[in-house]
Amino acid sequence: MDNEDSAVPQNQPEVHSKIKIFDIKEARLLRKKLKMEEKGRKINNYELAPVKVNSGGSGGGEQEEVVEVRNYSLNENENMKKKLRSTEKEPFEIIESNGGTKLVLNTGTYELLKFASKKYFSYNSLNYKYLCKSANDRKSNGVELCYKVADELNHLYMFNMYHTTSLCLINGRNVAHFFGIDLPNILLIMKTDIQTNNKSISEINEYMKQQILSYLERKNPERPSPKISVAHGVDEPHTLLDSNIKQDSRKEENDTQVEENVPRVEENAQLVKEQDSRTEEYASRVVDNGSRIVENKANTNIEIETEAEDELTENTETDLEVESEASFAIDCATQKDSEENAILKEMKRMNELLLTTKFQLNNFQQETTLQLSQLRDEIASVKITISLANQLSTDKVQTVSQSTDKLSKEYGRTVGTK
């Protein structure tokens, strides 16, 4: 026993020295590197297991999707109200945001897109791999669906579908691949589905709207208001009688429900008593644990150090996971921002070039119109001078002819007198 007691304090300085020498930064970097390598192995070694969508037969299986459970429960009424508001949106709208490109859809278009996307990514002819990851709430209600798409070289994009808001978000390194190749094929599948079912998007959206309204009416039945007489401004007698009958029936139903709830209340009271007994047992166990802690006071230092080391490793793992996800998001965002900045610079340069050419064309047009007006004025002045010269020449000819006539007459007279 003396040897064992002496061995404990000899091991304690080694534990302290390990904690002091342990470098958190090196552990984070190592964990981050291992996490990225594991993620790369998952993407490179992932085998495409397509979802077989059968139109008529009963055979065929579906891909096992990775399901993530979120730490909340949806309010079904609020969820349905959001879907009802989505029915009033435009069928298809594209919006650029800092987190990626959004597809804002109405409820009918969203349901068609969800089905067509599942159909499209299940094709065996695709040359790239995908991972389908769905998310549920605590009640197993589907809230989100994510497609992680990658080819043999690198990641392409992530296609997130949010069921409650009828919204899609596309982000990643190569979003243009989705809009240039995948989305047109998905829209083509939607078109063929619409043609085969002989229903338009507006009709499907209206059908979804009516279904949601009927669901909300069933969940939230409103009390009908009595009719008001237009002539006298008082309630009609038959409506008052009906309302009184309905109120009496509701009171009877409430009374029966109260009577039915009495045994349940008694059962709950028994459960409360059982819980009180359990809490007493837990209290006794806590007291026993306290005594054990007092007895094991000599070994608390080693236990605290090991727990601290475990917590440190857990914290480093969580920090590294958060950092890896944040770095992946930052890489995607920086890549997206660089591409957007290059596109914006090119668009600005083209706009400036167009503005300069437009300004030059306007100046040239103004100069040509001014020159044409000046030429027209000069031509008009030349015409006026020519007409004046013609008039003067005609006047001179007339004066010369008149003078010659006078001279000839005078010459004839002089010759006659002689």
Short mmCIF file of C-alpha atoms in Angstrom, two decimals:
data_model
loop_
_atom_site.label_atom_id
_atom_site.label_comp_id
_atom_site.label_asym_id
_atom_site.label_seq_id
_atom_site.Cartn_x
_atom_site.Cartn_y
_atom_site.Cartn_z
CA MET A 1 0.00 0.00 0.00
CA ASP A 2 2.86 2.36 0.76
CA ASN A 3 4.36 1.66 -2.65
CA GLU A 4 1.05 2.36 -4.37
CA ASP A 5 0.60 5.62 -2.45
CA SER A 6 4.10 6.68 -3.32
CA ALA A 7 3.47 5.88 -7.02
CA VAL A 8 0.58 8.32 -7.24
CA PRO A 9 2.53 11.51 -6.49
CA GLN A 10 5.34 10.34 -8.79
CA ASN A 11 2.91 10.13 -11.75
CA GLN A 12 1.24 13.49 -11.04
CA PRO A 13 4.12 15.74 -12.26
CA GLU A 14 4.19 13.83 -15.58
CA VAL A 15 0.50 14.64 -16.17
CA HIS A 16 1.13 18.30 -15.37
CA SER A 17 4.09 18.43 -17.70
CA LYS A 18 2.04 16.91 -20.54
CA ILE A 19 -0.65 19.55 -20.14
CA LYS A 20 1.92 22.34 -20.14
CA ILE A 21 3.78 21.04 -23.21
CA PHE A 22 0.55 20.34 -25.15
CA ASP A 23 0.25 22.98 -27.92
CA ILE A 24 -3.33 23.90 -28.84
CA LYS A 25 -2.39 25.48 -32.17
CA GLU A 26 -0.51 22.40 -33.36
CA ALA A 27 -3.44 20.19 -32.34
CA ARG A 28 -5.88 22.41 -34.22
CA LEU A 29 -3.75 22.42 -37.35
CA LEU A 30 -3.31 18.64 -37.19
CA ARG A 31 -7.02 18.12 -36.61
CA LYS A 32 -7.89 20.49 -39.45
CA LYS A 33 -5.53 18.66 -41.80
CA LEU A 34 -6.99 15.27 -40.86
CA LYS A 35 -10.52 16.63 -41.26
CA MET A 36 -9.80 17.97 -44.75
CA GLU A 37 -8.14 14.68 -45.78
CA GLU A 38 -11.14 12.73 -44.49
CA LYS A 39 -13.50 15.02 -46.39
CA GLY A 40 -11.45 14.57 -49.56
CA ARG A 41 -11.53 10.78 -49.12
CA LYS A 42 -15.29 10.85 -48.68
CA ILE A 43 -15.74 12.83 -51.89
CA ASN A 44 -13.25 10.81 -53.94
CA ASN A 45 -14.38 7.39 -52.66
CA TYR A 46 -18.09 8.13 -52.74
CA GLU A 47 -19.96 5.79 -55.07
CA LEU A 48 -23.05 7.10 -56.83
CA ALA A 49 -26.10 5.11 -55.77
CA PRO A 50 -28.86 6.57 -57.96
CA VAL A 51 -32.44 6.97 -56.86
CA LYS A 52 -34.65 4.86 -59.13
CA VAL A 53 -37.84 6.74 -59.84
CA ASN A 54 -40.44 4.34 -61.25
CA SER A 55 -43.41 5.71 -63.13
CA GLY A 56 -45.56 2.60 -63.01
CA GLY A 57 -43.86 -0.48 -61.56
CA SER A 58 -43.57 -1.41 -57.93
CA GLY A 59 -39.96 -2.58 -58.04
CA GLY A 60 -36.81 -0.54 -57.62
CA GLY A 61 -35.11 0.95 -54.60
CA GLU A 62 -34.03 4.37 -53.47
CA GLN A 63 -30.70 5.69 -52.29
CA GLU A 64 -30.19 5.77 -48.54
CA GLU A 65 -30.06 9.48 -47.78
CA VAL A 66 -28.03 10.97 -44.96
CA VAL A 67 -30.59 12.41 -42.53
CA GLU A 68 -29.66 15.15 -40.08
CA VAL A 69 -31.97 15.94 -37.14
CA ARG A 70 -32.23 19.63 -36.25
CA ASN A 71 -32.60 20.75 -32.66
CA TYR A 72 -36.07 22.29 -33.04
CA SER A 73 -39.66 21.37 -33.86
CA LEU A 74 -41.67 23.12 -36.54
CA ASN A 75 -44.87 24.92 -35.73
CA GLU A 76 -47.13 23.29 -38.30
CA ASN A 77 -49.58 26.19 -38.49
CA GLU A 78 -46.80 28.74 -39.05
CA ASN A 79 -45.17 26.42 -41.58
CA MET A 80 -48.42 26.14 -43.53
CA LYS A 81 -48.90 29.91 -43.38
CA LYS A 82 -45.43 30.36 -44.89
CA LYS A 83 -46.30 27.94 -47.67
CA LEU A 84 -49.57 29.81 -48.21
CA ARG A 85 -47.65 33.08 -48.54
CA SER A 86 -45.32 31.38 -51.02
CA THR A 87 -48.28 30.61 -53.30
CA GLU A 88 -48.60 34.37 -53.93
CA LYS A 89 -45.02 34.68 -55.22
CA GLU A 90 -43.83 34.69 -58.81
CA PRO A 91 -43.30 31.21 -60.32
CA PHE A 92 -39.53 31.62 -60.77
CA GLU A 93 -37.13 34.39 -59.71
CA ILE A 94 -33.31 34.50 -59.43
CA ILE A 95 -31.71 36.75 -56.78
CA GLU A 96 -27.99 37.27 -56.12
CA SER A 97 -26.91 37.42 -52.45
CA ASN A 98 -23.71 37.30 -50.41
CA GLY A 99 -24.28 33.65 -49.49
CA GLY A 100 -24.90 32.52 -53.08
CA THR A 101 -27.60 32.60 -55.74
CA LYS A 102 -31.20 32.21 -54.60
CA LEU A 103 -34.14 30.72 -56.49
CA VAL A 104 -37.36 32.22 -55.11
CA LEU A 105 -40.32 30.06 -56.19
CA ASN A 106 -43.98 29.71 -55.46
CA THR A 107 -45.22 26.55 -53.77
CA GLY A 108 -46.31 24.73 -56.93
CA THR A 109 -43.08 25.43 -58.82
CA TYR A 110 -41.01 24.41 -55.77
CA GLU A 111 -42.71 21.01 -55.49
CA LEU A 112 -42.21 20.36 -59.22
CA LEU A 113 -38.54 21.42 -58.96
CA LYS A 114 -37.99 19.16 -55.94
CA PHE A 115 -39.37 16.12 -57.76
CA ALA A 116 -37.55 16.93 -61.03
CA SER A 117 -34.20 17.45 -59.20
CA LYS A 118 -34.51 14.05 -57.53
CA LYS A 119 -35.28 12.53 -60.90
CA TYR A 120 -32.39 14.29 -62.65
CA PHE A 121 -29.66 13.41 -60.14
CA SER A 122 -30.73 9.75 -60.24
CA TYR A 123 -29.68 9.36 -63.89
CA ASN A 124 -26.81 6.90 -64.38
CA SER A 125 -25.47 8.88 -67.36
CA LEU A 126 -24.17 11.76 -65.19
CA ASN A 127 -20.37 12.02 -65.14
CA TYR A 128 -20.15 13.41 -61.61
CA LYS A 129 -21.05 12.28 -58.13
CA TYR A 130 -23.51 13.68 -55.65
CA LEU A 131 -24.40 13.26 -52.00
CA CYS A 132 -28.02 13.80 -50.97
CA LYS A 133 -28.40 15.03 -47.40
CA SER A 134 -31.79 15.78 -45.87
CA ALA A 135 -32.62 17.48 -42.58
CA ASN A 136 -35.63 16.85 -40.33
CA ASP A 137 -36.93 18.47 -37.18
CA ARG A 138 -37.55 16.60 -33.95
CA LYS A 139 -40.93 15.40 -35.22
CA SER A 140 -39.34 13.92 -38.39
CA ASN A 141 -40.78 16.67 -40.59
CA GLY A 142 -38.60 17.38 -43.61
CA VAL A 143 -37.21 20.93 -43.51
CA GLU A 144 -34.24 20.89 -45.90
CA LEU A 145 -32.63 18.91 -48.72
CA CYS A 146 -29.03 19.40 -49.86
CA TYR A 147 -27.25 18.02 -52.94
CA LYS A 148 -23.43 18.14 -52.77
CA VAL A 149 -22.26 17.72 -56.37
CA ALA A 150 -18.64 17.03 -57.38
CA ASP A 151 -16.76 15.73 -60.40
CA GLU A 152 -13.46 13.82 -60.52
CA LEU A 153 -11.39 17.01 -60.18
CA ASN A 154 -13.06 19.18 -57.53
CA HIS A 155 -16.27 20.30 -55.91
CA LEU A 156 -18.83 21.83 -58.23
CA TYR A 157 -21.59 23.31 -56.08
CA MET A 158 -24.11 22.76 -53.29
CA PHE A 159 -27.84 22.83 -54.09
CA ASN A 160 -29.88 23.55 -50.93
CA MET A 161 -33.69 23.29 -50.93
CA TYR A 162 -35.64 24.78 -48.00
CA HIS A 163 -39.13 23.25 -47.80
CA THR A 164 -40.72 25.73 -45.39
CA THR A 165 -40.02 28.87 -47.46
CA SER A 166 -40.02 27.34 -50.99
CA LEU A 167 -36.51 28.73 -51.48
CA CYS A 168 -33.35 27.29 -53.09
CA LEU A 169 -29.75 28.39 -52.50
CA ILE A 170 -26.86 27.49 -54.81
CA ASN A 171 -23.27 28.16 -53.72
CA GLY A 172 -19.84 26.69 -54.28
CA ARG A 173 -16.88 27.00 -56.63
CA ASN A 174 -18.66 26.33 -59.91
CA VAL A 175 -22.21 27.66 -59.68
CA ALA A 176 -22.15 28.32 -63.44
CA HIS A 177 -22.21 24.53 -63.98
CA PHE A 178 -25.63 24.36 -62.32
CA PHE A 179 -27.13 27.26 -64.26
CA GLY A 180 -25.50 26.27 -67.56
CA ILE A 181 -26.01 22.49 -67.60
CA ASP A 182 -28.07 21.07 -64.73
CA LEU A 183 -30.86 23.63 -64.33
CA PRO A 184 -31.93 23.56 -68.04
CA ASN A 185 -32.18 19.74 -67.87
CA ILE A 186 -34.19 19.93 -64.62
CA LEU A 187 -36.55 22.47 -66.21
CA LEU A 188 -36.92 20.15 -69.21
CA ILE A 189 -37.98 17.32 -66.86
CA MET A 190 -40.49 19.70 -65.26
CA LYS A 191 -41.87 20.56 -68.70
CA THR A 192 -42.36 16.89 -69.62
CA ASP A 193 -44.04 16.21 -66.27
CA ILE A 194 -46.42 19.14 -66.83
CA GLN A 195 -47.24 17.90 -70.33
CA THR A 196 -47.85 14.31 -69.21
CA ASN A 197 -50.07 15.36 -66.29
CA ASN A 198 -51.83 18.01 -68.42
CA LYS A 199 -51.61 20.52 -65.56
CA SER A 200 -49.97 23.95 -65.70
CA ILE A 201 -47.83 25.46 -62.93
CA SER A 202 -50.57 27.94 -62.03
CA GLU A 203 -53.11 25.12 -61.67
CA ILE A 204 -50.73 23.11 -59.46
CA ASN A 205 -50.00 26.20 -57.36
CA GLU A 206 -53.73 26.90 -56.97
CA TYR A 207 -54.32 23.27 -55.96
CA MET A 208 -51.59 23.55 -53.31
CA LYS A 209 -53.16 26.79 -52.08
CA GLN A 210 -56.59 25.18 -51.69
CA GLN A 211 -55.09 22.18 -49.86
CA ILE A 212 -53.25 24.47 -47.43
CA LEU A 213 -56.38 26.55 -46.80
CA SER A 214 -58.44 23.44 -46.09
CA TYR A 215 -55.73 22.19 -43.69
CA LEU A 216 -55.69 25.51 -41.82
CA GLU A 217 -59.49 25.53 -41.62
CA ARG A 218 -59.45 22.03 -40.12
CA LYS A 219 -56.78 22.96 -37.61
CA ASN A 220 -58.25 26.38 -36.74
CA PRO A 221 -62.07 26.21 -37.10
CA GLU A 222 -63.55 29.69 -36.79
CA ARG A 223 -66.92 30.36 -35.12
CA PRO A 224 -69.49 31.49 -37.75
CA SER A 225 -70.93 34.93 -37.09
CA PRO A 226 -74.79 35.27 -37.08
CA LYS A 227 -76.39 36.92 -40.07
CA ILE A 228 -77.59 40.53 -39.68
CA SER A 229 -80.96 41.57 -41.08
CA VAL A 230 -80.53 44.34 -43.61
CA ALA A 231 -83.99 45.84 -43.02
CA HIS A 232 -84.03 46.04 -39.20
CA GLY A 233 -80.36 45.69 -38.27
CA VAL A 234 -80.99 42.81 -35.81
CA ASP A 235 -80.18 39.13 -35.83
CA GLU A 236 -82.54 36.91 -37.71
CA PRO A 237 -84.38 34.49 -35.38
CA HIS A 238 -83.40 31.31 -37.16
CA THR A 239 -79.70 32.25 -37.07
CA LEU A 240 -79.93 33.03 -33.36
CA LEU A 241 -81.63 29.68 -32.73
CA ASP A 242 -78.95 27.85 -34.72
CA SER A 243 -76.18 29.66 -32.87
CA ASN A 244 -77.75 28.81 -29.48
CA ILE A 245 -78.08 25.15 -30.49
CA LYS A 246 -74.44 25.11 -31.58
CA GLN A 247 -73.35 26.74 -28.33
CA ASP A 248 -75.28 24.16 -26.30
CA SER A 249 -73.75 21.31 -28.28
CA ARG A 250 -70.28 22.78 -27.77
CA LYS A 251 -70.91 23.09 -24.03
CA GLU A 252 -71.98 19.44 -23.89
CA GLU A 253 -68.84 18.43 -25.81
CA ASN A 254 -66.67 20.44 -23.43
CA ASP A 255 -68.38 18.82 -20.43
CA THR A 256 -67.77 15.35 -21.85
CA GLN A 257 -64.14 16.25 -22.52
CA VAL A 258 -63.77 17.46 -18.93
CA GLU A 259 -65.25 14.18 -17.64
CA GLU A 260 -62.89 12.23 -19.87
CA ASN A 261 -59.92 14.28 -18.64
CA VAL A 262 -60.64 13.52 -14.95
CA PRO A 263 -59.02 10.03 -15.00
CA ARG A 264 -56.13 11.48 -16.99
CA VAL A 265 -55.59 14.09 -14.28
CA GLU A 266 -55.57 11.30 -11.67
CA GLU A 267 -53.03 9.39 -13.76
CA ASN A 268 -50.90 12.53 -14.02
CA ALA A 269 -51.08 12.94 -10.24
CA GLN A 270 -49.81 9.38 -9.81
CA LEU A 271 -47.02 10.12 -12.27
CA VAL A 272 -46.11 13.24 -10.29
CA LYS A 273 -45.93 11.13 -7.11
CA GLU A 274 -43.70 8.63 -8.89
CA GLN A 275 -41.48 11.46 -10.09
CA ASP A 276 -41.24 12.81 -6.53
CA SER A 277 -40.14 9.39 -5.32
CA ARG A 278 -37.60 9.26 -8.12
CA THR A 279 -36.27 12.70 -7.19
CA GLU A 280 -35.86 11.47 -3.60
CA GLU A 281 -33.92 8.47 -4.90
CA TYR A 282 -31.80 10.80 -7.03
CA ALA A 283 -31.17 12.99 -3.97
CA SER A 284 -30.03 9.96 -1.98
CA ARG A 285 -27.78 8.97 -4.86
CA VAL A 286 -26.35 12.49 -4.94
CA VAL A 287 -25.61 12.23 -1.22
CA ASP A 288 -23.90 8.88 -1.80
CA ASN A 289 -21.92 10.37 -4.65
CA GLY A 290 -20.92 13.27 -2.41
CA SER A 291 -19.60 10.85 0.18
CA ARG A 292 -17.71 8.97 -2.51
CA ILE A 293 -16.23 12.23 -3.77
CA VAL A 294 -15.08 13.03 -0.24
CA GLU A 295 -13.53 9.58 0.07
CA ASN A 296 -11.79 9.85 -3.31
CA LYS A 297 -10.41 13.33 -2.64
CA ALA A 298 -6.83 12.11 -3.02
CA ASN A 299 -7.38 11.14 -6.69
CA THR A 300 -9.30 14.26 -7.75
CA ASN A 301 -6.24 15.99 -9.19
CA ILE A 302 -5.55 13.20 -11.68
CA GLU A 303 -9.24 12.92 -12.62
CA ILE A 304 -9.52 16.68 -13.11
CA GLU A 305 -6.43 16.67 -15.29
CA THR A 306 -7.71 13.80 -17.45
CA GLU A 307 -11.13 15.46 -17.72
CA ALA A 308 -9.46 18.73 -18.66
CA GLU A 309 -7.46 16.92 -21.32
CA ASP A 310 -10.62 15.24 -22.67
CA GLU A 311 -12.49 18.54 -22.69
CA LEU A 312 -9.53 20.16 -24.43
CA THR A 313 -9.53 17.49 -27.14
CA GLU A 314 -13.32 17.76 -27.52
CA ASN A 315 -13.10 21.55 -27.73
CA THR A 316 -10.31 21.31 -30.27
CA GLU A 317 -12.34 18.84 -32.32
CA THR A 318 -15.41 21.09 -32.28
CA ASP A 319 -13.29 24.16 -33.01
CA LEU A 320 -11.58 22.37 -35.88
CA GLU A 321 -14.90 21.22 -37.31
CA VAL A 322 -16.25 24.76 -37.12
CA GLU A 323 -13.05 26.15 -38.61
CA SER A 324 -13.04 23.59 -41.42
CA GLU A 325 -16.66 24.35 -42.29
CA ALA A 326 -15.98 28.07 -42.04
CA SER A 327 -12.84 27.73 -44.19
CA PHE A 328 -14.79 25.74 -46.78
CA ALA A 329 -17.52 28.41 -46.78
CA ILE A 330 -14.88 31.17 -46.93
CA ASP A 331 -13.10 29.45 -49.82
CA CYS A 332 -16.37 29.11 -51.71
CA ALA A 333 -17.29 32.70 -50.88
CA THR A 334 -13.85 34.06 -51.87
CA GLN A 335 -13.90 32.07 -55.11
CA LYS A 336 -17.41 33.32 -55.80
CA ASP A 337 -16.44 36.89 -54.85
CA SER A 338 -13.36 36.80 -57.10
CA GLU A 339 -15.43 35.53 -60.02
CA GLU A 340 -18.12 38.12 -59.35
CA ASN A 341 -15.50 40.88 -59.07
CA ALA A 342 -13.94 39.84 -62.39
CA ILE A 343 -17.36 39.78 -64.04
CA LEU A 344 -18.25 43.16 -62.54
CA LYS A 345 -14.95 44.67 -63.71
CA GLU A 346 -15.52 43.34 -67.22
CA MET A 347 -19.08 44.67 -67.21
CA LYS A 348 -17.89 48.08 -65.99
CA ARG A 349 -15.25 48.19 -68.71
CA MET A 350 -17.84 47.27 -71.35
CA ASN A 351 -20.22 49.91 -70.00
CA GLU A 352 -17.51 52.56 -70.10
CA LEU A 353 -16.63 51.55 -73.67
CA LEU A 354 -20.28 51.71 -74.68
CA LEU A 355 -20.66 55.12 -73.07
CA THR A 356 -17.60 56.49 -74.86
CA THR A 357 -18.76 55.12 -78.22
CA LYS A 358 -22.24 56.52 -77.62
CA PHE A 359 -20.75 59.92 -76.76
CA GLN A 360 -18.59 59.85 -79.90
CA LEU A 361 -21.58 58.88 -82.04
CA ASN A 362 -23.62 61.72 -80.57
CA ASN A 363 -20.83 64.20 -81.28
CA PHE A 364 -20.43 62.90 -84.83
CA GLN A 365 -24.18 63.10 -85.40
CA GLN A 366 -24.29 66.67 -84.09
CA GLU A 367 -21.34 67.70 -86.27
CA THR A 368 -22.85 66.12 -89.39
CA THR A 369 -26.24 67.75 -88.76
CA LEU A 370 -24.53 71.11 -88.27
CA GLN A 371 -22.51 70.71 -91.46
CA LEU A 372 -25.62 69.67 -93.40
CA SER A 373 -27.53 72.71 -92.12
CA GLN A 374 -24.63 74.96 -93.11
CA LEU A 375 -24.52 73.41 -96.59
CA ARG A 376 -28.25 73.85 -96.95
CA ASP A 377 -27.95 77.53 -95.97
CA GLU A 378 -25.10 78.05 -98.44
CA ILE A 379 -27.06 76.33 -101.24
CA ALA A 380 -30.09 78.51 -100.48
CA SER A 381 -27.95 81.68 -100.55
CA VAL A 382 -26.35 80.61 -103.85
CA LYS A 383 -29.79 79.97 -105.31
CA ILE A 384 -30.91 83.44 -104.21
CA THR A 385 -27.82 85.10 -105.75
CA ILE A 386 -28.33 83.14 -108.99
CA SER A 387 -31.98 84.20 -109.15
CA LEU A 388 -30.98 87.82 -108.51
CA ALA A 389 -28.31 87.64 -111.20
CA ASN A 390 -30.83 86.18 -113.65
CA GLN A 391 -33.26 88.94 -112.79
CA LEU A 392 -30.57 91.58 -113.35
CA SER A 393 -29.54 90.05 -116.66
CA THR A 394 -33.14 89.98 -117.87
CA ASP A 395 -33.55 93.60 -116.81
CA LYS A 396 -30.36 94.57 -118.67
CA VAL A 397 -31.51 92.75 -121.80
CA GLN A 398 -34.82 94.58 -121.68
CA THR A 399 -33.08 97.96 -121.24
CA VAL A 400 -30.69 97.20 -124.11
CA SER A 401 -33.56 96.17 -126.36
CA GLN A 402 -35.50 99.28 -125.43
CA SER A 403 -32.47 101.50 -126.10
CA THR A 404 -31.85 99.86 -129.47
CA ASP A 405 -35.50 100.35 -130.39
CA LYS A 406 -35.28 104.02 -129.50
CA LEU A 407 -32.06 104.45 -131.47
CA SER A 408 -33.52 102.74 -134.50
CA LYS A 409 -36.60 104.92 -134.37
CA GLU A 410 -34.56 108.09 -134.04
CA TYR A 411 -32.27 107.02 -136.86
CA GLY A 412 -35.27 106.41 -139.11
CA ARG A 413 -36.68 109.82 -138.38
CA THR A 414 -33.40 111.57 -139.17
CA VAL A 415 -33.09 109.73 -142.44
CA GLY A 416 -36.68 110.68 -143.43
CA THR A 417 -36.14 114.37 -142.77
CA LYS A 418 -33.05 114.49 -144.88
#
